[in-house]
Short mmCIF file of C-alpha atoms in Angstrom, two decimals:
data_model
loop_
_atom_site.label_atom_id
_atom_site.label_comp_id
_atom_site.label_asym_id
_atom_site.label_seq_id
_atom_site.Cartn_x
_atom_site.Cartn_y
_atom_site.Cartn_z
CA MET A 1 54.42 -35.60 14.90
CA HIS A 2 56.59 -38.68 14.89
CA SER A 3 53.67 -40.93 13.90
CA ALA A 4 52.53 -38.55 11.18
CA ARG A 5 56.07 -38.32 9.84
CA ALA A 6 56.35 -42.11 9.90
CA ALA A 7 53.10 -42.47 7.95
CA SER A 8 54.27 -40.09 5.29
CA THR A 9 57.65 -41.80 4.94
CA SER A 10 56.07 -45.22 4.72
CA GLY A 11 53.90 -44.09 1.75
CA THR A 12 50.61 -44.81 3.52
CA ALA A 13 48.24 -41.85 3.95
CA PRO A 14 46.73 -41.52 7.43
CA GLU A 15 42.98 -41.97 7.76
CA PRO A 16 41.25 -38.58 7.73
CA ALA A 17 39.55 -37.55 10.94
CA ALA A 18 35.75 -37.53 10.82
CA PHE A 19 34.40 -34.06 10.13
CA ARG A 20 32.14 -32.69 12.84
CA THR A 21 29.94 -29.62 13.16
CA LEU A 22 30.35 -26.95 15.84
CA ASP A 23 27.84 -28.88 17.94
CA GLY A 24 30.01 -31.98 17.80
CA LEU A 25 27.65 -33.85 15.50
CA PRO A 26 28.91 -35.85 12.50
CA PHE A 27 29.09 -33.75 9.37
CA PRO A 28 26.34 -34.69 6.83
CA THR A 29 27.57 -36.98 4.08
CA LEU A 30 26.31 -37.49 0.57
CA VAL A 31 24.09 -40.49 -0.01
CA LEU A 32 23.98 -41.84 -3.54
CA SER A 33 20.47 -42.45 -4.83
CA LYS A 34 19.55 -45.90 -6.01
CA ARG A 35 19.28 -46.49 -9.69
CA LYS A 36 15.75 -46.90 -11.01
CA GLU A 37 14.61 -50.49 -11.07
CA PHE A 38 13.23 -50.48 -14.63
CA LEU A 39 15.01 -48.62 -17.42
CA THR A 40 14.50 -50.79 -20.49
CA PRO A 41 10.97 -50.94 -21.96
CA VAL A 42 9.36 -54.34 -21.66
CA SER A 43 6.38 -55.92 -23.34
CA LEU A 44 2.89 -55.12 -22.13
CA GLN A 45 2.49 -58.62 -20.67
CA GLU A 46 5.75 -58.26 -18.71
CA ALA A 47 4.83 -54.77 -17.51
CA ILE A 48 1.50 -55.98 -16.15
CA ALA A 49 3.20 -58.83 -14.29
CA LEU A 50 5.82 -56.46 -12.83
CA VAL A 51 3.42 -53.81 -11.57
CA LYS A 52 1.18 -56.46 -10.00
CA ALA A 53 4.15 -58.13 -8.31
CA GLY A 54 5.39 -54.88 -6.79
CA ARG A 55 2.64 -54.53 -4.21
CA ARG A 56 3.25 -51.59 -1.85
CA SER A 57 -0.07 -51.05 -0.10
CA ARG A 58 -2.92 -52.95 1.47
CA PHE A 59 -5.65 -51.41 -0.68
CA ASP A 60 -6.54 -52.42 -4.23
CA GLU A 61 -4.38 -50.02 -6.22
CA THR A 62 -5.42 -48.53 -9.56
CA VAL A 63 -3.33 -49.50 -12.59
CA ASP A 64 -2.48 -46.38 -14.59
CA LEU A 65 -1.04 -45.99 -18.08
CA ALA A 66 0.71 -42.75 -19.04
CA LEU A 67 1.56 -42.02 -22.67
CA ASN A 68 4.01 -39.29 -23.64
CA LEU A 69 2.83 -37.95 -27.00
CA GLY A 70 4.90 -36.12 -29.59
CA ILE A 71 2.38 -33.30 -29.99
CA ASP A 72 2.40 -29.58 -29.33
CA PRO A 73 -0.50 -29.06 -26.88
CA ARG A 74 -0.40 -25.31 -27.58
CA ARG A 75 -1.69 -25.95 -31.09
CA GLY A 76 -5.42 -26.49 -31.36
CA ASP A 77 -5.03 -28.84 -34.31
CA GLN A 78 -2.81 -31.15 -32.24
CA MET A 79 -5.02 -31.52 -29.18
CA VAL A 80 -5.72 -35.15 -28.31
CA ARG A 81 -9.01 -35.70 -26.52
CA GLY A 82 -11.68 -38.36 -26.49
CA ALA A 83 -13.23 -41.25 -24.62
CA THR A 84 -13.45 -45.01 -24.89
CA GLU A 85 -15.21 -47.85 -23.13
CA LEU A 86 -13.04 -50.42 -21.39
CA PRO A 87 -14.11 -54.04 -21.98
CA HIS A 88 -13.65 -54.95 -18.30
CA GLY A 89 -14.51 -51.62 -16.70
CA THR A 90 -12.33 -49.58 -14.36
CA GLY A 91 -13.19 -51.38 -11.13
CA ARG A 92 -14.38 -48.09 -9.72
CA ALA A 93 -17.96 -47.09 -8.95
CA VAL A 94 -18.95 -44.01 -10.96
CA ARG A 95 -21.65 -41.61 -9.80
CA VAL A 96 -23.43 -39.95 -12.71
CA ALA A 97 -25.53 -36.80 -12.86
CA VAL A 98 -27.90 -36.16 -15.76
CA PHE A 99 -29.36 -32.81 -16.79
CA ALA A 100 -32.64 -33.79 -18.41
CA THR A 101 -36.40 -33.52 -18.06
CA GLY A 102 -39.45 -35.62 -18.86
CA GLN A 103 -38.97 -39.10 -20.27
CA ASP A 104 -35.24 -38.56 -20.69
CA ALA A 105 -34.93 -37.94 -16.95
CA ILE A 106 -36.96 -41.05 -16.14
CA ALA A 107 -34.88 -43.20 -18.51
CA ALA A 108 -31.62 -41.86 -17.07
CA GLN A 109 -32.77 -42.66 -13.55
CA GLU A 110 -33.72 -46.18 -14.59
CA ALA A 111 -30.29 -46.58 -16.16
CA GLY A 112 -28.68 -45.92 -12.79
CA ALA A 113 -27.96 -42.18 -12.68
CA GLU A 114 -27.54 -41.04 -9.06
CA VAL A 115 -28.50 -37.40 -9.69
CA VAL A 116 -31.15 -36.35 -12.23
CA GLY A 117 -32.76 -32.98 -12.72
CA GLY A 118 -33.39 -29.96 -14.89
CA GLU A 119 -33.40 -26.31 -13.93
CA GLU A 120 -33.77 -27.13 -10.24
CA LEU A 121 -30.51 -29.13 -10.35
CA ILE A 122 -28.74 -26.28 -12.12
CA ALA A 123 -30.05 -23.80 -9.54
CA SER A 124 -28.82 -25.95 -6.65
CA ILE A 125 -25.34 -26.18 -8.18
CA ALA A 126 -25.26 -22.44 -8.77
CA GLY A 127 -26.26 -21.99 -5.13
CA GLY A 128 -23.26 -23.92 -3.89
CA ALA A 129 -24.68 -27.42 -3.43
CA SER A 130 -22.10 -30.19 -3.16
CA LEU A 131 -21.29 -32.01 -6.38
CA ASP A 132 -22.02 -35.61 -5.43
CA PHE A 133 -21.14 -37.08 -8.81
CA ASP A 134 -18.09 -38.02 -10.89
CA ARG A 135 -19.48 -37.57 -14.41
CA ALA A 136 -22.24 -35.45 -15.93
CA VAL A 137 -24.49 -36.02 -18.93
CA ALA A 138 -26.92 -33.60 -20.56
CA THR A 139 -29.44 -33.57 -23.35
CA PRO A 140 -28.82 -31.03 -26.15
CA ALA A 141 -31.91 -29.05 -25.07
CA MET A 142 -30.48 -28.60 -21.56
CA MET A 143 -27.02 -27.41 -22.58
CA PRO A 144 -27.84 -23.67 -22.90
CA LYS A 145 -29.08 -23.75 -19.29
CA VAL A 146 -26.19 -25.92 -18.06
CA GLY A 147 -23.89 -23.22 -19.42
CA ARG A 148 -24.87 -21.08 -16.42
CA VAL A 149 -22.82 -23.36 -14.16
CA ALA A 150 -19.98 -24.00 -16.62
CA ARG A 151 -17.55 -22.08 -14.38
CA ILE A 152 -18.32 -24.52 -11.57
CA LEU A 153 -18.39 -27.75 -13.57
CA GLY A 154 -15.61 -26.97 -16.05
CA PRO A 155 -12.60 -26.73 -13.69
CA ARG A 156 -13.67 -30.03 -12.09
CA GLY A 157 -13.88 -31.83 -15.42
CA LEU A 158 -17.65 -32.29 -15.04
CA MET A 159 -18.94 -30.19 -17.93
CA PRO A 160 -20.85 -32.33 -20.47
CA ASN A 161 -19.17 -32.37 -23.86
CA PRO A 162 -20.51 -33.67 -27.21
CA LYS A 163 -17.02 -34.83 -28.24
CA LEU A 164 -16.97 -37.13 -25.23
CA GLY A 165 -20.47 -38.47 -25.78
CA THR A 166 -21.85 -36.80 -22.66
CA VAL A 167 -24.13 -34.42 -24.58
CA THR A 168 -26.60 -36.77 -26.20
CA ALA A 169 -30.24 -37.25 -27.07
CA SER A 170 -29.99 -40.69 -25.42
CA PRO A 171 -28.79 -39.94 -21.88
CA ALA A 172 -29.74 -43.40 -20.60
CA GLU A 173 -27.26 -45.00 -23.02
CA ALA A 174 -24.55 -42.57 -21.91
CA VAL A 175 -25.21 -43.43 -18.27
CA ALA A 176 -24.97 -47.14 -19.02
CA ALA A 177 -21.66 -46.64 -20.85
CA LEU A 178 -20.19 -44.65 -17.97
CA LYS A 179 -21.29 -47.29 -15.51
CA ARG A 180 -19.68 -50.04 -17.60
CA GLY A 181 -16.32 -48.27 -17.56
CA ARG A 182 -16.06 -45.43 -20.04
CA VAL A 183 -12.86 -43.41 -19.57
CA GLU A 184 -12.02 -39.97 -20.91
CA PHE A 185 -8.59 -38.76 -21.95
CA ARG A 186 -7.07 -35.39 -22.72
CA ALA A 187 -3.45 -34.40 -23.30
CA ASP A 188 -2.10 -32.11 -20.59
CA LYS A 189 0.30 -29.17 -21.08
CA GLY A 190 3.21 -31.59 -21.32
CA GLY A 191 1.59 -33.69 -24.04
CA VAL A 192 0.87 -36.58 -21.67
CA VAL A 193 -2.37 -38.56 -21.50
CA HIS A 194 -3.05 -40.96 -18.67
CA ALA A 195 -5.93 -42.87 -17.16
CA GLY A 196 -6.71 -45.53 -14.60
CA LEU A 197 -7.44 -48.70 -16.56
CA GLY A 198 -8.35 -51.17 -13.86
CA LYS A 199 -7.34 -52.49 -10.46
CA ARG A 200 -4.36 -54.50 -9.32
CA SER A 201 -6.77 -57.32 -8.43
CA PHE A 202 -7.84 -57.65 -12.09
CA ALA A 203 -6.68 -60.72 -13.98
CA ASP A 204 -3.68 -60.09 -16.26
CA GLU A 205 -5.85 -60.73 -19.31
CA ALA A 206 -8.44 -58.15 -18.21
CA LEU A 207 -5.78 -55.48 -17.71
CA PHE A 208 -4.24 -56.38 -21.07
CA ASP A 209 -7.61 -55.97 -22.82
CA ASN A 210 -8.31 -52.65 -21.09
CA VAL A 211 -4.89 -51.22 -21.97
CA ALA A 212 -5.25 -52.40 -25.57
CA ALA A 213 -8.66 -50.71 -25.93
CA TYR A 214 -7.34 -47.49 -24.42
CA VAL A 215 -4.25 -47.38 -26.65
CA ALA A 216 -6.41 -48.11 -29.71
CA ALA A 217 -8.51 -45.03 -28.88
CA ILE A 218 -5.39 -42.88 -28.43
CA LEU A 219 -4.00 -44.03 -31.77
CA ALA A 220 -7.33 -43.33 -33.46
CA ALA A 221 -7.28 -39.79 -32.02
CA ARG A 222 -3.93 -38.98 -33.63
CA PRO A 223 -3.99 -35.43 -35.08
CA LYS A 224 -4.03 -35.27 -38.86
CA GLY A 225 -0.77 -34.13 -40.41
CA LEU A 226 1.40 -35.19 -37.47
CA LYS A 227 4.63 -36.58 -38.92
CA GLY A 228 6.93 -39.35 -37.77
CA GLY A 229 4.75 -42.46 -37.81
CA VAL A 230 3.72 -44.13 -34.58
CA GLY A 231 7.15 -43.38 -33.07
CA GLY A 232 6.63 -39.69 -33.72
CA TYR A 233 3.22 -39.77 -32.08
CA VAL A 234 3.76 -41.99 -29.04
CA LYS A 235 7.19 -41.22 -27.58
CA GLY A 236 6.98 -43.30 -24.43
CA ALA A 237 4.67 -45.31 -22.19
CA THR A 238 4.74 -46.12 -18.50
CA LEU A 239 2.54 -48.53 -16.57
CA SER A 240 2.26 -48.17 -12.81
CA THR A 241 0.03 -48.71 -9.80
CA THR A 242 -1.04 -46.00 -7.36
CA MET A 243 1.92 -46.55 -5.03
CA GLY A 244 4.22 -48.56 -7.28
CA VAL A 245 7.25 -47.93 -9.46
CA GLY A 246 6.59 -47.00 -13.08
CA VAL A 247 7.52 -49.66 -15.65
CA PRO A 248 8.37 -48.48 -19.21
CA VAL A 249 6.37 -50.36 -21.83
CA SER A 250 7.56 -50.93 -25.38
CA ILE A 251 5.56 -48.98 -27.95
CA ALA A 252 5.65 -51.93 -30.37
CA SER A 253 3.84 -54.21 -27.90
CA LEU A 254 1.18 -51.56 -27.27
CA VAL A 255 0.57 -51.03 -30.98
CA GLN A 256 0.33 -54.79 -31.49
CA ALA A 257 -2.19 -55.13 -28.65
CA ALA A 258 -4.27 -52.23 -30.00
CA ALA A 259 -4.27 -53.73 -33.50
CA ALA A 260 -5.56 -57.04 -32.12
CA THR A 261 -8.36 -55.19 -30.32
CA ARG A 262 -9.44 -53.37 -33.49
CA ALA A 263 -9.39 -56.64 -35.41
#
């Protein structure tokens, strides 16, 4: 009592006793979260250097670009979807299946398709066979039959689509494009499009070229009638690796890189 009274008269508050639970353990305390490392958008060149420097794993991470678009995905006339070929590929091996017969099947196989077939391939998929491929191509004549397994291929993103160049009378060319590094994009429910555009081991220039080609395709796919200029279409951009921190990228630098690619 005397010591407490002395502390109060001296004007110095006594140190509070540590709070403890009924079990005698220290009471949990709040821990302030660290502020994000990157808040201000940087140029594309700087973003590439930052994501490559922030290595967090022993494997060769994929470099991913996410674009937040100012669209309403619920409106059919504002859906953003397409495909483009990256000049330096994705750094990932792609297994391709082709639904074709006759000479088209032979040409597709020669072009490097891992799985080629007609009705027998469709029957095996319908019967529950494993889907040992990452992309699928079909000739126009095969599409009515491929429709029988649309419920299997569709949810996995494997259904051939003419808008993406995977329904074609030249399946061998489509196979070659996929093998070189053709990527598809489609806005999700939040209006975001993203894709892996290379590996961390790529040279900075190769990643720059791939990002520029991808952004050029996104800009070209802008819905007609969408207002607000480029700033109204592309609201934000983030570059990251598989395990790394996302780095905001300035829209101006992306537009400039895309313009140089188109030129």
